[in-house]
Amino acid sequence: MAEKREETAPPTDEEIKFDEKSVEAYKFTKDKTNVINSSLISKYCLDPKVVSSLNEEQKLDLLLDLEILHLEWLNIRRIENLDAFDKVKSLYLQYVLTHIKRSV
C-alpha cells in the first residue's frame, strides 16, 4: 500500500527574502562575535526601507515594539541586553552560539 505524500507549498517571497538575509548575515559575521544590542537588532530585524523614513524616536519606538527577533547566524557570544525588549514573544537564535555564557 502506497503512502500518501503530503504536498508542501513553495516558499513565499517573505521566506525566500528571510533565508537570503540569514545567509548574508552569516557571511558578514562568521569571523567575529557579536553582542546583542539595539544596533544589531535594528540592522537585522527592521526593514531598512521603513527605518529610513523615520526619526530617531520613531525608530526606537518601532524597535521596542517588536514581538519577534530573528538573530540567526550572527555568531552571538552572549545572550544579554534584552531587558528593554519586553514585548518580544519569539526569539530566534539558530546557528549563532559557539560558547554560551549565561548572564542572569
N, CA, C and O atoms as a GROMACS GRO file, in nm:
protein
  416
    1MET      N    1   0.084  -0.118   0.000
    1MET     CA    2   0.000   0.000   0.000
    1MET      C    3   0.089   0.125   0.000
    1MET      O    4   0.175   0.141   0.087
    2ALA      N    5   0.068   0.211  -0.095
    2ALA     CA    6   0.150   0.331  -0.109
    2ALA      C    7   0.110   0.437  -0.005
    2ALA      O    8  -0.008   0.458   0.024
    3GLU      N    9   0.213   0.501   0.049
    3GLU     CA   10   0.186   0.608   0.145
    3GLU      C   11   0.143   0.734   0.072
    3GLU      O   12   0.190   0.764  -0.038
    4LYS      N   13   0.053   0.805   0.136
    4LYS     CA   14   0.008   0.931   0.079
    4LYS      C   15   0.109   1.039   0.116
    4LYS      O   16   0.136   1.061   0.234
    5ARG      N   17   0.165   1.105   0.016
    5ARG     CA   18   0.264   1.209   0.040
    5ARG      C   19   0.195   1.344   0.049
    5ARG      O   20   0.109   1.378  -0.032
    6GLU      N   21   0.235   1.417   0.149
    6GLU     CA   22   0.177   1.549   0.168
    6GLU      C   23   0.252   1.650   0.081
    6GLU      O   24   0.375   1.656   0.083
    7GLU      N   25   0.177   1.728   0.006
    7GLU     CA   26   0.236   1.830  -0.079
    7GLU      C   27   0.277   1.949   0.008
    7GLU      O   28   0.202   1.991   0.096
    8THR      N   29   0.395   2.001  -0.017
    8THR     CA   30   0.438   2.120   0.055
    8THR      C   31   0.429   2.239  -0.040
    8THR      O   32   0.462   2.230  -0.158
    9ALA      N   33   0.385   2.348   0.015
    9ALA     CA   34   0.372   2.470  -0.066
    9ALA      C   35   0.509   2.527  -0.094
    9ALA      O   36   0.600   2.514  -0.012
   10PRO      N   37   0.526   2.589  -0.209
   10PRO     CA   38   0.654   2.654  -0.237
   10PRO      C   39   0.676   2.767  -0.138
   10PRO      O   40   0.580   2.822  -0.084
   11PRO      N   41   0.800   2.803  -0.113
   11PRO     CA   42   0.827   2.909  -0.016
   11PRO      C   43   0.770   3.043  -0.063
   11PRO      O   44   0.768   3.073  -0.183
   12THR      N   45   0.725   3.121   0.032
   12THR     CA   46   0.672   3.253  -0.001
   12THR      C   47   0.787   3.348  -0.026
   12THR      O   48   0.902   3.319   0.007
   13ASP      N   49   0.756   3.464  -0.085
   13ASP     CA   50   0.859   3.566  -0.109
   13ASP      C   51   0.925   3.607   0.022
   13ASP      O   52   1.046   3.630   0.028
   14GLU      N   53   0.844   3.618   0.129
   14GLU     CA   54   0.897   3.657   0.260
   14GLU      C   55   0.996   3.552   0.312
   14GLU      O   56   1.101   3.587   0.366
   15GLU      N   57   0.963   3.423   0.296
   15GLU     CA   58   1.054   3.317   0.340
   15GLU      C   59   1.184   3.318   0.260
   15GLU      O   60   1.291   3.298   0.317
   16ILE      N   61   1.174   3.340   0.133
   16ILE     CA   62   1.293   3.346   0.048
   16ILE      C   63   1.378   3.465   0.088
   16ILE      O   64   1.500   3.453   0.101
   17LYS      N   65   1.315   3.581   0.107
   17LYS     CA   66   1.387   3.702   0.148
   17LYS      C   67   1.456   3.680   0.281
   17LYS      O   68   1.572   3.719   0.298
   18PHE      N   69   1.386   3.617   0.378
   18PHE     CA   70   1.444   3.592   0.509
   18PHE      C   71   1.564   3.499   0.498
   18PHE      O   72   1.666   3.523   0.561
   19ASP      N   73   1.553   3.393   0.417
   19ASP     CA   74   1.662   3.298   0.403
   19ASP      C   75   1.785   3.366   0.342
   19ASP      O   76   1.897   3.341   0.386
   20GLU      N   77   1.765   3.450   0.242
   20GLU     CA   78   1.876   3.522   0.182
   20GLU      C   79   1.941   3.616   0.283
   20GLU      O   80   2.063   3.630   0.287
   21LYS      N   81   1.859   3.680   0.365
   21LYS     CA   82   1.910   3.771   0.467
   21LYS      C   83   1.993   3.694   0.570
   21LYS      O   84   2.096   3.743   0.616
   22SER      N   85   1.949   3.574   0.606
   22SER     CA   86   2.023   3.492   0.702
   22SER      C   87   2.160   3.453   0.647
   22SER      O   88   2.259   3.458   0.720
   23VAL      N   89   2.165   3.416   0.522
   23VAL     CA   90   2.292   3.377   0.460
   23VAL      C   91   2.386   3.496   0.455
   23VAL      O   92   2.505   3.483   0.484
   24GLU      N   93   2.334   3.614   0.417
   24GLU     CA   94   2.418   3.734   0.413
   24GLU      C   95   2.469   3.771   0.551
   24GLU      O   96   2.585   3.810   0.567
   25ALA      N   97   2.382   3.757   0.653
   25ALA     CA   98   2.424   3.787   0.790
   25ALA      C   99   2.535   3.693   0.832
   25ALA      O  100   2.631   3.735   0.897
   26TYR      N  101   2.524   3.565   0.797
   26TYR     CA  102   2.626   3.468   0.833
   26TYR      C  103   2.759   3.502   0.765
   26TYR      O  104   2.864   3.497   0.829
   27LYS      N  105   2.756   3.535   0.638
   27LYS     CA  106   2.878   3.569   0.567
   27LYS      C  107   2.947   3.688   0.631
   27LYS      O  108   3.070   3.694   0.640
   28PHE      N  109   2.866   3.785   0.675
   28PHE     CA  110   2.920   3.907   0.734
   28PHE      C  111   2.981   3.884   0.871
   28PHE      O  112   3.078   3.950   0.908
   29THR      N  113   2.926   3.791   0.947
   29THR     CA  114   2.966   3.777   1.087
   29THR      C  115   3.042   3.649   1.120
   29THR      O  116   3.074   3.626   1.236
   30LYS      N  117   3.070   3.565   1.023
   30LYS     CA  118   3.127   3.434   1.054
   30LYS      C  119   3.265   3.440   1.120
   30LYS      O  120   3.304   3.347   1.189
   31ASP      N  121   3.338   3.549   1.099
   31ASP     CA  122   3.472   3.558   1.156
   31ASP      C  123   3.481   3.647   1.280
   31ASP      O  124   3.591   3.675   1.328
   32LYS      N  125   3.367   3.691   1.332
   32LYS     CA  126   3.369   3.772   1.453
   32LYS      C  127   3.247   3.737   1.538
   32LYS      O  128   3.151   3.677   1.490
   33THR      N  129   3.253   3.774   1.664
   33THR     CA  130   3.139   3.752   1.753
   33THR      C  131   3.066   3.884   1.775
   33THR      O  132   3.125   3.991   1.765
   34ASN      N  133   2.939   3.874   1.804
   34ASN     CA  134   2.855   3.990   1.823
   34ASN      C  135   2.793   3.989   1.961
   34ASN      O  136   2.779   3.884   2.024
   35VAL      N  137   2.757   4.106   2.006
   35VAL     CA  138   2.684   4.123   2.130
   35VAL      C  139   2.545   4.175   2.092
   35VAL      O  140   2.533   4.260   2.004
   36ILE      N  141   2.443   4.124   2.157
   36ILE     CA  142   2.308   4.172   2.130
   36ILE      C  143   2.297   4.314   2.181
   36ILE      O  144   2.324   4.342   2.298
   37ASN      N  145   2.256   4.405   2.093
   37ASN     CA  146   2.229   4.543   2.131
   37ASN      C  147   2.127   4.601   2.033
   37ASN      O  148   2.089   4.535   1.936
   38SER      N  149   2.084   4.723   2.057
   38SER     CA  150   1.980   4.782   1.973
   38SER      C  151   2.026   4.799   1.828
   38SER      O  152   1.944   4.785   1.736
   39SER      N  153   2.153   4.827   1.806
   39SER     CA  154   2.203   4.842   1.668
   39SER      C  155   2.195   4.710   1.592
   39SER      O  156   2.153   4.707   1.476
   40LEU      N  157   2.236   4.602   1.657
   40LEU     CA  158   2.231   4.471   1.592
   40LEU      C  159   2.086   4.432   1.562
   40LEU      O  160   2.056   4.384   1.453
   41ILE      N  161   1.998   4.452   1.658
   41ILE     CA  162   1.858   4.417   1.638
   41ILE      C  163   1.796   4.504   1.530
   41ILE      O  164   1.721   4.454   1.446
   42SER      N  165   1.827   4.631   1.530
   42SER     CA  166   1.775   4.721   1.428
   42SER      C  167   1.821   4.678   1.289
   42SER      O  168   1.743   4.677   1.194
   43LYS      N  169   1.948   4.645   1.278
   43LYS     CA  170   2.005   4.607   1.149
   43LYS      C  171   1.941   4.481   1.090
   43LYS      O  172   1.918   4.474   0.970
   44TYR      N  173   1.912   4.382   1.175
   44TYR     CA  174   1.865   4.254   1.125
   44TYR      C  175   1.716   4.228   1.144
   44TYR      O  176   1.665   4.129   1.093
   45CYS      N  177   1.646   4.315   1.217
   45CYS     CA  178   1.504   4.287   1.244
   45CYS      C  179   1.409   4.394   1.191
   45CYS      O  180   1.288   4.373   1.192
   46LEU      N  181   1.461   4.504   1.145
   46LEU     CA  182   1.376   4.610   1.090
   46LEU      C  183   1.402   4.626   0.941
   46LEU      O  184   1.514   4.609   0.893
   47ASP      N  185   1.297   4.659   0.870
   47ASP     CA  186   1.307   4.680   0.726
   47ASP      C  187   1.376   4.814   0.699
   47ASP      O  188   1.325   4.918   0.741
   48PRO      N  189   1.490   4.815   0.631
   48PRO     CA  190   1.563   4.939   0.607
   48PRO      C  191   1.481   5.044   0.532
   48PRO      O  192   1.500   5.164   0.552
   49LYS      N  193   1.390   5.000   0.446
   49LYS     CA  194   1.307   5.095   0.371
   49LYS      C  195   1.214   5.172   0.465
   49LYS      O  196   1.190   5.291   0.446
   50VAL      N  197   1.163   5.103   0.566
   50VAL     CA  198   1.075   5.168   0.664
   50VAL      C  199   1.156   5.258   0.756
   50VAL      O  200   1.117   5.371   0.782
   51VAL      N  201   1.267   5.207   0.804
   51VAL     CA  202   1.351   5.280   0.900
   51VAL      C  203   1.405   5.410   0.841
   51VAL      O  204   1.418   5.510   0.912
   52SER      N  205   1.436   5.410   0.713
   52SER     CA  206   1.497   5.529   0.651
   52SER      C  207   1.405   5.651   0.654
   52SER      O  208   1.453   5.764   0.647
   53SER      N  209   1.276   5.629   0.665
   53SER     CA  210   1.182   5.742   0.664
   53SER      C  211   1.142   5.787   0.806
   53SER      O  212   1.056   5.874   0.820
   54LEU      N  213   1.202   5.728   0.909
   54LEU     CA  214   1.164   5.759   1.047
   54LEU      C  215   1.269   5.844   1.117
   54LEU      O  216   1.387   5.840   1.082
   55ASN      N  217   1.224   5.922   1.217
   55ASN     CA  218   1.320   5.993   1.300
   55ASN      C  219   1.367   5.899   1.410
   55ASN      O  220   1.316   5.787   1.422
   56GLU      N  221   1.463   5.942   1.491
   56GLU     CA  222   1.524   5.854   1.592
   56GLU      C  223   1.422   5.803   1.695
   56GLU      O  224   1.426   5.687   1.734
   57GLU      N  225   1.332   5.889   1.738
   57GLU     CA  226   1.232   5.848   1.836
   57GLU      C  227   1.138   5.743   1.778
   57GLU      O  228   1.102   5.647   1.847
   58GLN      N  229   1.098   5.760   1.655
   58GLN     CA  230   1.010   5.662   1.588
   58GLN      C  231   1.082   5.529   1.569
   58GLN      O  232   1.022   5.423   1.585
   59LYS      N  233   1.210   5.535   1.534
   59LYS     CA  234   1.288   5.412   1.518
   59LYS      C  235   1.295   5.335   1.651
   59LYS      O  236   1.277   5.213   1.654
   60LEU      N  237   1.320   5.408   1.758
   60LEU     CA  238   1.327   5.344   1.890
   60LEU      C  239   1.193   5.283   1.928
   60LEU      O  240   1.188   5.170   1.979
   61ASP      N  241   1.084   5.354   1.904
   61ASP     CA  242   0.950   5.301   1.934
   61ASP      C  243   0.924   5.174   1.854
   61ASP      O  244   0.873   5.075   1.908
   62LEU      N  245   0.958   5.177   1.726
   62LEU     CA  246   0.938   5.060   1.641
   62LEU      C  247   1.022   4.942   1.689
   62LEU      O  248   0.975   4.829   1.693
   63LEU      N  249   1.144   4.971   1.726
   63LEU     CA  250   1.236   4.868   1.775
   63LEU      C  251   1.182   4.803   1.904
   63LEU      O  252   1.183   4.681   1.917
   64LEU      N  253   1.137   4.885   1.996
   64LEU     CA  254   1.089   4.833   2.125
   64LEU      C  255   0.952   4.766   2.115
   64LEU      O  256   0.912   4.696   2.208
   65ASP      N  257   0.881   4.787   2.005
   65ASP     CA  258   0.751   4.722   1.985
   65ASP      C  259   0.762   4.588   1.913
   65ASP      O  260   0.660   4.521   1.892
   66LEU      N  261   0.883   4.548   1.877
   66LEU     CA  262   0.899   4.420   1.807
   66LEU      C  263   0.853   4.304   1.894
   66LEU      O  264   0.881   4.300   2.014
   67GLU      N  265   0.784   4.210   1.832
   67GLU     CA  266   0.740   4.089   1.902
   67GLU      C  267   0.821   3.968   1.863
   67GLU      O  268   0.821   3.867   1.933
   68ILE      N  269   0.892   3.978   1.751
   68ILE     CA  270   0.974   3.867   1.702
   68ILE      C  271   1.113   3.920   1.669
   68ILE      O  272   1.128   4.021   1.600
   69LEU      N  273   1.215   3.853   1.720
   69LEU     CA  274   1.354   3.889   1.689
   69LEU      C  275   1.419   3.772   1.617
   69LEU      O  276   1.427   3.661   1.671
   70HIS      N  277   1.465   3.795   1.496
   70HIS     CA  278   1.539   3.696   1.418
   70HIS      C  279   1.686   3.733   1.424
   70HIS      O  280   1.730   3.828   1.359
   71LEU      N  281   1.762   3.658   1.501
   71LEU     CA  282   1.905   3.685   1.516
   71LEU      C  283   1.987   3.561   1.478
   71LEU      O  284   2.090   3.532   1.539
   72GLU      N  285   1.940   3.489   1.377
   72GLU     CA  286   2.009   3.370   1.332
   72GLU      C  287   2.140   3.404   1.263
   72GLU      O  288   2.155   3.510   1.202
   73TRP      N  289   2.235   3.313   1.274
   73TRP     CA  290   2.361   3.317   1.201
   73TRP      C  291   2.448   3.437   1.239
   73TRP      O  292   2.534   3.476   1.160
   74LEU      N  293   2.431   3.496   1.354
   74LEU     CA  294   2.504   3.617   1.388
   74LEU      C  295   2.620   3.595   1.484
   74LEU      O  296   2.680   3.692   1.531
   75ASN      N  297   2.651   3.472   1.514
   75ASN     CA  298   2.766   3.439   1.600
   75ASN      C  299   2.765   3.522   1.729
   75ASN      O  300   2.864   3.586   1.764
   76ILE      N  301   2.653   3.519   1.796
   76ILE     CA  302   2.635   3.594   1.920
   76ILE      C  303   2.703   3.518   2.033
   76ILE      O  304   2.681   3.398   2.050
   77ARG      N  305   2.785   3.588   2.109
   77ARG     CA  306   2.862   3.520   2.213
   77ARG      C  307   2.791   3.515   2.347
   77ARG      O  308   2.819   3.427   2.428
   78ARG      N  309   2.699   3.608   2.372
   78ARG     CA  310   2.626   3.609   2.499
   78ARG      C  311   2.482   3.651   2.474
   78ARG      O  312   2.456   3.740   2.393
   79ILE      N  313   2.390   3.587   2.544
   79ILE     CA  314   2.251   3.628   2.537
   79ILE      C  315   2.230   3.727   2.650
   79ILE      O  316   2.222   3.689   2.767
   80GLU      N  317   2.223   3.854   2.614
   80GLU     CA  318   2.208   3.960   2.714
   80GLU      C  319   2.151   4.084   2.645
   80GLU      O  320   2.129   4.085   2.524
   81ASN      N  321   2.126   4.187   2.725
   81ASN     CA  322   2.077   4.316   2.675
   81ASN      C  323   1.939   4.308   2.610
   81ASN      O  324   1.909   4.384   2.518
   82LEU      N  325   1.856   4.218   2.658
   82LEU     CA  326   1.721   4.204   2.602
   82LEU      C  327   1.613   4.258   2.696
   82LEU      O  328   1.494   4.247   2.666
   83ASP      N  329   1.652   4.316   2.808
   83ASP     CA  330   1.555   4.364   2.906
   83ASP      C  331   1.457   4.466   2.849
   83ASP      O  332   1.339   4.463   2.883
   84ALA      N  333   1.504   4.554   2.765
   84ALA     CA  334   1.418   4.659   2.709
   84ALA      C  335   1.316   4.605   2.610
   84ALA      O  336   1.217   4.672   2.580
   85PHE      N  337   1.338   4.484   2.560
   85PHE     CA  338   1.250   4.426   2.459
   85PHE      C  339   1.145   4.338   2.526
   85PHE      O  340   1.138   4.218   2.502
   86ASP      N  341   1.063   4.400   2.610
   86ASP     CA  342   0.966   4.324   2.689
   86ASP      C  343   0.844   4.279   2.611
   86ASP      O  344   0.762   4.203   2.663
   87LYS      N  345   0.829   4.324   2.488
   87LYS     CA  346   0.716   4.281   2.405
   87LYS      C  347   0.749   4.160   2.317
   87LYS      O  348   0.662   4.106   2.248
   88VAL      N  349   0.875   4.118   2.321
   88VAL     CA  350   0.918   4.005   2.237
   88VAL      C  351   0.851   3.877   2.284
   88VAL      O  352   0.853   3.842   2.402
   89LYS      N  353   0.792   3.807   2.188
   89LYS     CA  354   0.727   3.679   2.216
   89LYS      C  355   0.809   3.563   2.160
   89LYS      O  356   0.804   3.452   2.213
   90SER      N  357   0.884   3.588   2.053
   90SER     CA  358   0.965   3.484   1.990
   90SER      C  359   1.104   3.537   1.962
   90SER      O  360   1.122   3.644   1.904
   91LEU      N  361   1.202   3.459   2.004
   91LEU     CA  362   1.343   3.494   1.984
   91LEU      C  363   1.410   3.379   1.911
   91LEU      O  364   1.418   3.268   1.964
   92TYR      N  365   1.457   3.404   1.789
   92TYR     CA  366   1.519   3.300   1.708
   92TYR      C  367   1.670   3.318   1.709
   92TYR      O  368   1.722   3.420   1.666
   93LEU      N  369   1.739   3.216   1.758
   93LEU     CA  370   1.885   3.222   1.771
   93LEU      C  371   1.953   3.100   1.710
   93LEU      O  372   2.060   3.060   1.756
   94GLN      N  373   1.894   3.039   1.609
   94GLN     CA  374   1.953   2.921   1.549
   94GLN      C  375   2.090   2.950   1.490
   94GLN      O  376   2.113   3.054   1.429
   95TYR      N  377   2.181   2.856   1.510
   95TYR     CA  378   2.314   2.859   1.448
   95TYR      C  379   2.395   2.984   1.483
   95TYR      O  380   2.467   3.036   1.398
   96VAL      N  381   2.384   3.031   1.605
   96VAL     CA  382   2.458   3.152   1.638
   96VAL      C  383   2.556   3.137   1.752
   96VAL      O  384   2.655   3.211   1.757
   97LEU      N  385   2.535   3.047   1.841
   97LEU     CA  386   2.612   3.045   1.964
   97LEU      C  387   2.722   2.940   1.960
   97LEU      O  388   2.695   2.821   1.950
   98THR      N  389   2.844   2.986   1.969
   98THR     CA  390   2.953   2.891   1.975
   98THR      C  391   2.984   2.858   2.121
   98THR      O  392   3.003   2.741   2.154
   99HIS      N  393   2.990   2.956   2.206
   99HIS     CA  394   3.009   2.939   2.350
   99HIS      C  395   2.910   3.029   2.420
   99HIS      O  396   2.913   3.151   2.404
  100ILE      N  397   2.822   2.970   2.498
  100ILE     CA  398   2.721   3.048   2.568
  100ILE      C  399   2.766   3.075   2.710
  100ILE      O  400   2.800   2.983   2.784
  101LYS      N  401   2.766   3.201   2.747
  101LYS     CA  402   2.786   3.240   2.886
  101LYS      C  403   2.654   3.302   2.930
  101LYS      O  404   2.615   3.407   2.880
  102ARG      N  405   2.589   3.238   3.020
  102ARG     CA  406   2.458   3.283   3.061
  102ARG      C  407   2.472   3.392   3.168
  102ARG      O  408   2.533   3.370   3.272
  103SER      N  409   2.414   3.506   3.142
  103SER     CA  410   2.414   3.614   3.242
  103SER      C  411   2.273   3.629   3.295
  103SER      O  412   2.176   3.639   3.219
  104VAL      N  413   2.262   3.630   3.426
  104VAL     CA  414   2.130   3.636   3.489
  104VAL      C  415   2.109   3.772   3.551
  104VAL      O  416   2.004   3.797   3.610
   0.00000   0.00000   0.00000
